[in-house]
Structure formats: structure tokens, C-alpha cells
mmCIF file of C-alpha atoms and ligand atoms in Angstrom:
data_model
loop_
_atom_site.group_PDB
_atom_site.id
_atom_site.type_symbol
_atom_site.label_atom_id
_atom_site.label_comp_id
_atom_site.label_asym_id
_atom_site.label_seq_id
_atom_site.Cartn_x
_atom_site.Cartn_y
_atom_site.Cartn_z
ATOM 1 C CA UNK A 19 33.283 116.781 -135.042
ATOM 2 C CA UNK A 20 32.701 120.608 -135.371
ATOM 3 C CA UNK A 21 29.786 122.323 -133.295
ATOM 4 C CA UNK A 22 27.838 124.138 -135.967
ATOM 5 C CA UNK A 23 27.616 126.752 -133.742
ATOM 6 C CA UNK A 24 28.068 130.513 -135.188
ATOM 7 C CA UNK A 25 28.369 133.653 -133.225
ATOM 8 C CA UNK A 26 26.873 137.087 -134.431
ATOM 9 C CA UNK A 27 29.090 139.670 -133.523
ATOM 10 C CA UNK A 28 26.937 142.240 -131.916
ATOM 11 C CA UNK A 29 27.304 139.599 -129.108
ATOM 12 C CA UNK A 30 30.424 141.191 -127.924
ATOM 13 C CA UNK A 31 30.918 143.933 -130.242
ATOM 14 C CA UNK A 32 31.109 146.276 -127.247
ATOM 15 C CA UNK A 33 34.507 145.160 -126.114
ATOM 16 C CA UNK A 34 35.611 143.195 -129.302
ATOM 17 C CA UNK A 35 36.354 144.604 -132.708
ATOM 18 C CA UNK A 36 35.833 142.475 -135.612
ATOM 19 C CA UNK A 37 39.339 141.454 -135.591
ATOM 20 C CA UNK A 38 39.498 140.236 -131.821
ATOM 21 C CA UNK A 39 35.730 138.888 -132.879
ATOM 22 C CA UNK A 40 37.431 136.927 -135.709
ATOM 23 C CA UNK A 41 40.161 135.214 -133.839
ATOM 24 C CA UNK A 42 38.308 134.533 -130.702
ATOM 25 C CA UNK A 43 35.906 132.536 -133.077
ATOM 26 C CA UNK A 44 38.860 130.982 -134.805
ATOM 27 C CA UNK A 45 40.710 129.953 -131.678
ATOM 28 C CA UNK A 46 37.301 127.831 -130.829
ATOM 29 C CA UNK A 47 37.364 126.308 -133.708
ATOM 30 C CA UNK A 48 34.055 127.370 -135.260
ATOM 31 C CA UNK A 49 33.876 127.803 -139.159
ATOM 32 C CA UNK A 50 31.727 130.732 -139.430
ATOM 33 C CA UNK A 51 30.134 133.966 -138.502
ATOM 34 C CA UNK A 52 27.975 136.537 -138.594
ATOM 35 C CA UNK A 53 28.871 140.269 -139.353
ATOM 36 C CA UNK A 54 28.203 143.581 -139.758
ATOM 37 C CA UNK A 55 28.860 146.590 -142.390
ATOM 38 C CA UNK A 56 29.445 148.804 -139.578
ATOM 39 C CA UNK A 57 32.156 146.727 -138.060
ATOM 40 C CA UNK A 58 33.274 146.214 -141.347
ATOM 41 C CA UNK A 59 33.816 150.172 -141.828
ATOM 42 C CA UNK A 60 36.029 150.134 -138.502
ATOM 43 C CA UNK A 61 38.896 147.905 -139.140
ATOM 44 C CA UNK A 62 39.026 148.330 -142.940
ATOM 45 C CA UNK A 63 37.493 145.757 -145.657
ATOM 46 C CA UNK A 64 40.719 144.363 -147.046
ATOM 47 C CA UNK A 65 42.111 143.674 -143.372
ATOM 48 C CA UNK A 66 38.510 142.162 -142.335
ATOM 49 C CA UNK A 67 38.896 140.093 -145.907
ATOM 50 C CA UNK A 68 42.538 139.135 -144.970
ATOM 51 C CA UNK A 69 41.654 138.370 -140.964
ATOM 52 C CA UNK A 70 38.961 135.579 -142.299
ATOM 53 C CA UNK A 71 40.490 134.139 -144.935
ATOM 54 C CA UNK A 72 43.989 133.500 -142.567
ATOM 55 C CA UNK A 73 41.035 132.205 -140.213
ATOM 56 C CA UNK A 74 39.299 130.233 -142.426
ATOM 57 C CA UNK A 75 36.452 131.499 -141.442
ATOM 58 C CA UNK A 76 33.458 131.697 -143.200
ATOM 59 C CA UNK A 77 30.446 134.445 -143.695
ATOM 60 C CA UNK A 78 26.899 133.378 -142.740
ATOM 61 C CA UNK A 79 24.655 136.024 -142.050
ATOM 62 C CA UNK A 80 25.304 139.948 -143.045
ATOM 63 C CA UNK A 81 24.302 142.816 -140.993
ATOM 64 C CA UNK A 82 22.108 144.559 -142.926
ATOM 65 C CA UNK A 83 20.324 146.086 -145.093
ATOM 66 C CA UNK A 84 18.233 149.238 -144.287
ATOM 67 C CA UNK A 85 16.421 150.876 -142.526
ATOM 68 C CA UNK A 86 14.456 151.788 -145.599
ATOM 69 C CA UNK A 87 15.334 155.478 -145.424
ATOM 70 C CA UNK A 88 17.042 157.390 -148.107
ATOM 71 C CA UNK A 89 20.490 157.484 -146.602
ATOM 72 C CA UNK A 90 20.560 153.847 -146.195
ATOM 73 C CA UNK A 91 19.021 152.763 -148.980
ATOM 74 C CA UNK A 92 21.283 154.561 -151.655
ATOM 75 C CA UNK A 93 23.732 152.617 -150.054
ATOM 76 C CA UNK A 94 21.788 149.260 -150.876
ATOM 77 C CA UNK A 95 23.390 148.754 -153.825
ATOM 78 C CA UNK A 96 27.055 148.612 -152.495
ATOM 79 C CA UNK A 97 26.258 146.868 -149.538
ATOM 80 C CA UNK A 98 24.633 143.968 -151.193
ATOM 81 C CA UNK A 99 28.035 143.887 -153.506
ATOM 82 C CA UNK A 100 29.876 143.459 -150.434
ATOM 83 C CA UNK A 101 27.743 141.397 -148.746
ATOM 84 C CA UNK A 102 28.668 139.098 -152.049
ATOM 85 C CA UNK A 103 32.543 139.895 -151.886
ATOM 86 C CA UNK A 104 32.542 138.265 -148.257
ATOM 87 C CA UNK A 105 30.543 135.310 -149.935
ATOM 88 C CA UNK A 106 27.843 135.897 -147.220
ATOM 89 C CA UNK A 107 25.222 132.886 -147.078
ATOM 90 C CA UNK A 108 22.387 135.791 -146.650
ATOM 91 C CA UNK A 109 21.959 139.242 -145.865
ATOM 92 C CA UNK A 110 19.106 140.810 -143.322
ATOM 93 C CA UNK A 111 16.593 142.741 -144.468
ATOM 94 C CA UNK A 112 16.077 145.620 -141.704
ATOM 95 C CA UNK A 113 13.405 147.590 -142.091
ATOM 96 C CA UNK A 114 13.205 149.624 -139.374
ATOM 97 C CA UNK A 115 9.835 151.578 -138.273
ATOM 98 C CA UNK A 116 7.154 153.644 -139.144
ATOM 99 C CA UNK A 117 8.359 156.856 -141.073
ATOM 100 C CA UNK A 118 7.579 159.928 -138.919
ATOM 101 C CA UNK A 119 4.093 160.961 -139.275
ATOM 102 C CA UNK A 120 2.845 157.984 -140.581
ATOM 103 C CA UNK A 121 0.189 155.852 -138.910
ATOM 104 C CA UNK A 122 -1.802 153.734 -142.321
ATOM 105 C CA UNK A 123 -0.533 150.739 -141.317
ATOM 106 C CA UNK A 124 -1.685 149.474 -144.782
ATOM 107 C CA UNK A 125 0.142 152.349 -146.519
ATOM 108 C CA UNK A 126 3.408 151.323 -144.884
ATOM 109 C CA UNK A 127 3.240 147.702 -145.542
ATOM 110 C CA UNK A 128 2.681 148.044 -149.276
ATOM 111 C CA UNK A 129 5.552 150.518 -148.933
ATOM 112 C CA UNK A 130 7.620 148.198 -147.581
ATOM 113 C CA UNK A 131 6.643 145.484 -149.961
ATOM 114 C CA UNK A 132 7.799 147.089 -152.332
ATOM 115 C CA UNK A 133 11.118 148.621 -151.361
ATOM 116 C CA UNK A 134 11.817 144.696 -150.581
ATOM 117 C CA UNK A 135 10.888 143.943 -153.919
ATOM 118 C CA UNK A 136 13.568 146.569 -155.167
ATOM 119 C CA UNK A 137 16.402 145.217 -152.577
ATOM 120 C CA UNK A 138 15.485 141.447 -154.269
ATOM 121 C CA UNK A 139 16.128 142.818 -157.801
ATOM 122 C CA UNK A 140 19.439 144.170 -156.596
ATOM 123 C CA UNK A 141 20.679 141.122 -154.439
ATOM 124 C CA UNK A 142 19.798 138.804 -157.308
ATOM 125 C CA UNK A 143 22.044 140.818 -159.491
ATOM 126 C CA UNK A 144 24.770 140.800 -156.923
ATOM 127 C CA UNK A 145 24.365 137.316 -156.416
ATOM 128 C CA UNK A 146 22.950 136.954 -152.051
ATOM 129 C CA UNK A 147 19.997 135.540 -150.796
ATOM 130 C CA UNK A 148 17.947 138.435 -148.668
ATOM 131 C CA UNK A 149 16.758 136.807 -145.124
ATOM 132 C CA UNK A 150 13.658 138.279 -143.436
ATOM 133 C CA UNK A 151 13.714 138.330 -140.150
ATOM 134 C CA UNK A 152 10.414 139.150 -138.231
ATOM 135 C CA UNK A 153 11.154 141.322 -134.892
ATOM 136 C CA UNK A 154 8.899 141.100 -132.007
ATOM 137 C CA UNK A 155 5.436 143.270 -132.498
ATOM 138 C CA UNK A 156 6.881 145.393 -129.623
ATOM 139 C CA UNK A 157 9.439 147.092 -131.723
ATOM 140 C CA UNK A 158 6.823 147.366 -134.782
ATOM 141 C CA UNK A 159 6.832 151.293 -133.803
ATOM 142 C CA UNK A 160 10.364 152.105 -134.405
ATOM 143 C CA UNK A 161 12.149 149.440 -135.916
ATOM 144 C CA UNK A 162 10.212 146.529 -138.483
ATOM 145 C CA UNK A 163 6.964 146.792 -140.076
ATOM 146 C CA UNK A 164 7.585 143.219 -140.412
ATOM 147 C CA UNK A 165 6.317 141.105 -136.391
ATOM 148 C CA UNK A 166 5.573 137.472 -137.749
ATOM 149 C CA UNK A 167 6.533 134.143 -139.724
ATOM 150 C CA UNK A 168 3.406 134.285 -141.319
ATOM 151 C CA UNK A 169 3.726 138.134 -142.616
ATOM 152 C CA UNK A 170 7.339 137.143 -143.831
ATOM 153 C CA UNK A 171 6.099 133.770 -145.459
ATOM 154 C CA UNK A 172 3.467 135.886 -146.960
ATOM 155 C CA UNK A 173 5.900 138.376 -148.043
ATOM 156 C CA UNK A 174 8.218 135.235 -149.732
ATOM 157 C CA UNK A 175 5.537 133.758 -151.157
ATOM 158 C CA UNK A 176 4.697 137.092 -153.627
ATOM 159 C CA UNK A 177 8.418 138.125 -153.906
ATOM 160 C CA UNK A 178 9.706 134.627 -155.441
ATOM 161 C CA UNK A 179 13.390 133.376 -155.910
ATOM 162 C CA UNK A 180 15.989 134.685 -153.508
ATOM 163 C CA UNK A 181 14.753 135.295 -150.231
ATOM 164 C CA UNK A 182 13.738 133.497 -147.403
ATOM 165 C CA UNK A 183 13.408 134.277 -143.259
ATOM 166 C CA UNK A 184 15.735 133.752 -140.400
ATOM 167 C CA UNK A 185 13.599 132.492 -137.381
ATOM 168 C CA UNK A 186 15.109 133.765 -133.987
ATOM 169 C CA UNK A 187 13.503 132.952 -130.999
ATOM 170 C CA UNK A 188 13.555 136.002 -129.301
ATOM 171 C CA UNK A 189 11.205 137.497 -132.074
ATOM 172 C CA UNK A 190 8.744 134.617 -132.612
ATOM 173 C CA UNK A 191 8.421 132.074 -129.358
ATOM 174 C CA UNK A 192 5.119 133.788 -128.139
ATOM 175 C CA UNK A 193 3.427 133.074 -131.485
ATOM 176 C CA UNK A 194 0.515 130.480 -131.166
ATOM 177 C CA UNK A 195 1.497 129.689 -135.287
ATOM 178 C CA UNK A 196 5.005 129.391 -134.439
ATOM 179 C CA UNK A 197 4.919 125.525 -135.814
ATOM 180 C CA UNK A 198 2.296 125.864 -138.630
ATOM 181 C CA UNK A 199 4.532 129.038 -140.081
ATOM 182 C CA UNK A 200 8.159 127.247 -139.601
ATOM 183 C CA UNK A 201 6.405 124.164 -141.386
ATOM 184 C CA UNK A 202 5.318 126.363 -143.727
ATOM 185 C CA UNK A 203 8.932 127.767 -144.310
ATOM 186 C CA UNK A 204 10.641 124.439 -144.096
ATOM 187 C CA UNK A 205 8.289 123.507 -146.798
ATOM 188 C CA UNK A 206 9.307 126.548 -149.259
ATOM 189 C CA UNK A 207 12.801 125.289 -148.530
ATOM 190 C CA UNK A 208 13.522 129.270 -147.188
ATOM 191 C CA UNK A 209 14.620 128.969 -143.296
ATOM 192 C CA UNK A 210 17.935 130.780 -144.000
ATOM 193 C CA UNK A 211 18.986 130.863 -140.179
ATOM 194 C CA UNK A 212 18.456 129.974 -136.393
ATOM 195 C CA UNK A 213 19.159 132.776 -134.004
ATOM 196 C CA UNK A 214 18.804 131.908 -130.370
ATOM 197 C CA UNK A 215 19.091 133.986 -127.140
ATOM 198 C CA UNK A 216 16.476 133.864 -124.693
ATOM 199 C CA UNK A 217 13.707 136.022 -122.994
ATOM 200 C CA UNK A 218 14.410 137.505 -119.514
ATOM 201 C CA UNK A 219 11.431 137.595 -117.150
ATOM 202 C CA UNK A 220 11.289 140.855 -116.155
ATOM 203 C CA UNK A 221 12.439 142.361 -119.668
ATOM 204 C CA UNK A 222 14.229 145.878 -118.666
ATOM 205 C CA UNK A 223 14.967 146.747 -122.382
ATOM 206 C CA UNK A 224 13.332 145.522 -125.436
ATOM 207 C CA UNK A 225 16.581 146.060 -127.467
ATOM 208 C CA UNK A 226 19.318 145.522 -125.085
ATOM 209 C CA UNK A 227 18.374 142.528 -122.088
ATOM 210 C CA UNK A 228 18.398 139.650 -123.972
ATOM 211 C CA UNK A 229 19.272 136.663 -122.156
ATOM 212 C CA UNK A 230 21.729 134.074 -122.422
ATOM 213 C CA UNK A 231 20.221 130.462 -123.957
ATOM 214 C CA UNK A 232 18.741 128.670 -120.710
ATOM 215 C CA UNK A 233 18.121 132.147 -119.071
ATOM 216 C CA UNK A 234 14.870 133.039 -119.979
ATOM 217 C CA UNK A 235 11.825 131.617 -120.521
ATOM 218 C CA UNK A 236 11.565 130.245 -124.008
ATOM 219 C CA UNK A 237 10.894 126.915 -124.712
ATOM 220 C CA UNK A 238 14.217 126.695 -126.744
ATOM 221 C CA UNK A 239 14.823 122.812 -127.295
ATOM 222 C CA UNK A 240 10.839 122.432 -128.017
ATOM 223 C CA UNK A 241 11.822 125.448 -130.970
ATOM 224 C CA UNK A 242 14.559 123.686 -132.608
ATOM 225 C CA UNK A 243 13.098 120.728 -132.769
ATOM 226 C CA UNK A 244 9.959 122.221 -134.984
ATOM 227 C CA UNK A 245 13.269 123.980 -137.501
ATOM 228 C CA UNK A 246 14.599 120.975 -137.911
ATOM 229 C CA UNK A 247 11.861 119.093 -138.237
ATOM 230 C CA UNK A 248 11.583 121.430 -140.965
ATOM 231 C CA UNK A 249 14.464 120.671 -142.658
ATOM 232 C CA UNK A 250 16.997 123.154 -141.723
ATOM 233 C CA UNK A 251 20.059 121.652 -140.958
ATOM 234 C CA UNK A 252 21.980 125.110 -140.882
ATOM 235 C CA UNK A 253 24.176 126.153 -137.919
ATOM 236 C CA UNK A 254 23.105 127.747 -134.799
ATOM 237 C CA UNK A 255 23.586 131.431 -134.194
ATOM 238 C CA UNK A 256 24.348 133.212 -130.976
ATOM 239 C CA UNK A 257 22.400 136.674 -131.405
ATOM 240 C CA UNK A 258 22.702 138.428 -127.982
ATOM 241 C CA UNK A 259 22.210 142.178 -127.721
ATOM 242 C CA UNK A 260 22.583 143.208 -124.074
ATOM 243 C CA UNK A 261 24.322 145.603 -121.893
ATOM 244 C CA UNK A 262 24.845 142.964 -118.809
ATOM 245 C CA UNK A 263 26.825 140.734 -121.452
ATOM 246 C CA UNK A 264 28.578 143.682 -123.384
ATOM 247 C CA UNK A 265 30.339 144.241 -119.859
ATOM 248 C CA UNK A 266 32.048 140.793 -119.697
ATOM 249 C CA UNK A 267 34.666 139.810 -121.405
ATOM 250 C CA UNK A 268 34.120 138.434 -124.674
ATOM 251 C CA UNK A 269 36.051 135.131 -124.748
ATOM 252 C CA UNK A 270 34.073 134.033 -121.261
ATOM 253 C CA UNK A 271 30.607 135.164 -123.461
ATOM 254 C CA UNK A 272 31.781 133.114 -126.557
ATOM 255 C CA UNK A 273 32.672 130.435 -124.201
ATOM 256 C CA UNK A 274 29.374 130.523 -122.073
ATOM 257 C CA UNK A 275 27.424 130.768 -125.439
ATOM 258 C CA UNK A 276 29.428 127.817 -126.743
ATOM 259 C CA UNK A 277 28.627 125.606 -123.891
ATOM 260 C CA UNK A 278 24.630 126.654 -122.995
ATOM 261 C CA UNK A 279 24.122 125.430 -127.303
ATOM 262 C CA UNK A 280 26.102 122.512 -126.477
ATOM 263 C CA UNK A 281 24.017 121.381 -123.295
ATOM 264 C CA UNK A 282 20.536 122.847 -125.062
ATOM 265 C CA UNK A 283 20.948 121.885 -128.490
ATOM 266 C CA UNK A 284 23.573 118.850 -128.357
ATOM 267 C CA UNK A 285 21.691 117.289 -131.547
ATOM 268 C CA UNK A 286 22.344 120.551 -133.906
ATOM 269 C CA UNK A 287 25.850 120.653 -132.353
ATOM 270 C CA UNK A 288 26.340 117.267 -133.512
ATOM 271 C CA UNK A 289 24.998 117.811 -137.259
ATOM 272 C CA UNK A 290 27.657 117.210 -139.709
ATOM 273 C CA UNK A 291 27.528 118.718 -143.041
ATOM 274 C CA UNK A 292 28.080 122.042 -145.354
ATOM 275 C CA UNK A 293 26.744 125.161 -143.904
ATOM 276 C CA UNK A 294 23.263 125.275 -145.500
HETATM 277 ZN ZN1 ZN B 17 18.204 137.717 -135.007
#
């Protein structure tokens, strides 16, 4: 029986290019991944295309959207389209921070309300589901005005059809609403995705120490037991940013990541069935 296990690639994109990232995924037999534009740009889109079709590999999450500045966003357009040419399940919203100068919280909220509204108008036209993903409220200065489930709910809620939240542990295991808000999403049928890594106690970087599953200090079984007692019977994704694991190599990180979700989550390893 397949794990439904997927791998992000910025989990070894330091010493793996999307190719290498593609076949190392392949040779473990998983069925899909998660990618990014940037990666994309590197090795070319037809040979990206070609590498994961020969792999039969498919797209889960794409990395990203944003952040909502001009450069990026006049991209938005043709980013979503090939988001929807690699048949992506969902693409992330990014939002990135406050613009410089600003500090009415209010003011850049509704701003960002509304450029998400925009980016929904465009993905529905292009055919992918947008994925919110709430970051942790210590990165709400430079990179997401968005630091809960029950912001992003809120946001789903007034925004409609095609878009829903990815709920990844790192971001959300301190919140005392963590249940109530993935009920609440498991209820509006929108949990898009799992991401799991873990918290290291001390954290030396907010962006790049993330632990390894069974590292840290979240409580990650009690987690995906509220998910999928909310429904989502999705895969698992491996979403580890950090320099310690950027040094190793990246089949014995695939391999470690493989077998810490096996021994932590044997249940969702065990799901059969169609990726979302
Ligand atoms: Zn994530």
C-alpha cells in the first residue's frame, strides 16, 4: 500500500534540483509532490513537465503566489496558469509582510483582503484552488499579515468558492483554538493540506531551524488526529526549511522524513485513496 506521504521540495532544495528532487521521490515510490516556481525557472518547464510525467508523479501543493508587491503580483496571472498546466491540487497564497512604512494593522488587512480577493478571481479562471496558509505571529512583521486558522477561516468564509487553508504545524500548534478552527475548516470542507515539521526548543532561526517530525516539541500525533477527525484524508507533507538539514544529503533527509511519518503518523500512512 502507498505511504501518502509527499515531500515539499524546499526540504532539500539546497543540494537537490528539482530534477534530482523528482527522482529521489520517484525511486521511493511516493506519487506526489510539492513545488516551486523558482525551481521551476532553473531546470526549464518543459524538462520539469517531462521529468514528472516519466515519474508519474503528481503536483500537490505550488510554491507560491506573492508576496503582494508589484513585481510579484504582475506575475500572478502566469503563475496561476502554470500552477494549472502542472495540474497542481492548490497553490499558496504568500503574502509576505507589512509594506515599508506601514504600521495600521487594519489598513493592511483590508489590503490584503482584497488583493486575495483579486488572486481568487484569477485562479478561478485558471482553474486552481488558492490554499491559505497562516505563518506563525512571529514572522507577521516581514512575511504574512495572515498568523491564525481563525483569521484564514474568516478570510474563506467572505471570499467563497475556491480557496481553502493548509494547516502546518509549525505555524499553528501553540494556538489554544487549534481544534475549534480545524473543526471549523473540516466543516467548510477547505483543509487543502497537512504540513508537518516540528519545533526545536531553543529556536535559533525563525525561518531556517525547523526540526525534523519527533524533534521538537509539538504534539504532532495529538494534531493529526484533530485533521482527520476533520475529514481530511489528504497526504502528509514534509515542509522542512533548515540549514542543519540543507547540509545532509538529500536521499538520507527524504529517507529520515519517510520513516519519522511512518513511526508518527502510521494511520495517515496507511490511508488508501485519491489524493484529496
Ligand atoms: Zn507549510
Amino acid at each position: 500500500m502507498p505511504d501518502k506521504i509527499v515531500i515539499n521540495h524546499a526540504t532539500v532544495r539546497e543540494r537537490a534540483d528539482m530534477l534530482s528532487f523528482i527522482a529521489l521521490c520517484a525511486e521511493r515510490g511516493l506519487e506526489a509532490v510539492s513545488i516551486w516556481g523558482d525551481e521551476i525557472d532553473k531546470v526549464g518547464e518543459a524538462e520539469a513537465s517531462k521529468a514528472l510525467a516519466e515519474a508519474g508523479l503528481e503536483v500537490f501543493g505550488y510554491n507560491r503566489i506573492g508576496p503582494f508587491d508589484e513585481a510579484h503580483l504582475a506575475r500572478a496571472e502566469a503563475e496561476l496558469e502554470r500552477a494549472a498546466r502542472f495540474e497542481a491540487d492548490h497553490v499558496f497564497v504568500f503574502t509576505g509582510g507589512l509594506a515599508p512604512g506601514e504600521r495600521d494593522l487594519a489598513a493592511a488587512r483590508s489590503q490584503c483582503e482584497a488583493t486575495i480577493a483579486e488572486l481568487l478571481s484569477i485562479a478561478r479562471r485558471a482553474g486552481v484552488k488558492l490554499a491559505l496558509e497562516p505563518l506563525h505571529p512571529m514572522l507577521f512583521g516581514d512575511r504574512t499579515l495572515l498568523a491564525s486558522l481563525r483569521e484564514a477561516n474568516d478570510l474563506c468564509d467572505r471570499l467563497g468558492e475556491g480557496i481553502g487553508l493548509v494547516v502546518d504545524v509549525y505555524h499553528v500548534w501553540w494556538d489554544p483554538q487549534l481544534r475549534a478552527e480545524i473543526e471549523r475548516a473540516g466543516r467548510a470542507g477547505r483543509i487543502l493540506g497537512f504540513h508537518v515539521n516540528d519545533w526545536l526548543v531553543p529556536t535559533r532561526h525563525l525561518l531556517k531551524d525547523r526540526g525534523m517530525m519527533g524533534d521538537g516539541v509539538i504534539d504532532l500525533p495529538g494534531i493529526d488526529r484533530m485533521v482527520r477527525d476533520a475529514g481530511y484524508r489528504g497526504p502528509i507533507e514534509v515542509e522542512i526549511f533548515s540549514d542543519a538539514w540543507w547540509q545532509r544529503d538529500p536521499a538520507e533527509v527524504i529517507d529520515t522524513a519517510i520513516a519519522r511519518c511512518r513511526s508518527i503518523f502510521p494511520d495517515a500512512c496507511a490511508n488508501e485513496g485519491a489524493l484529496t
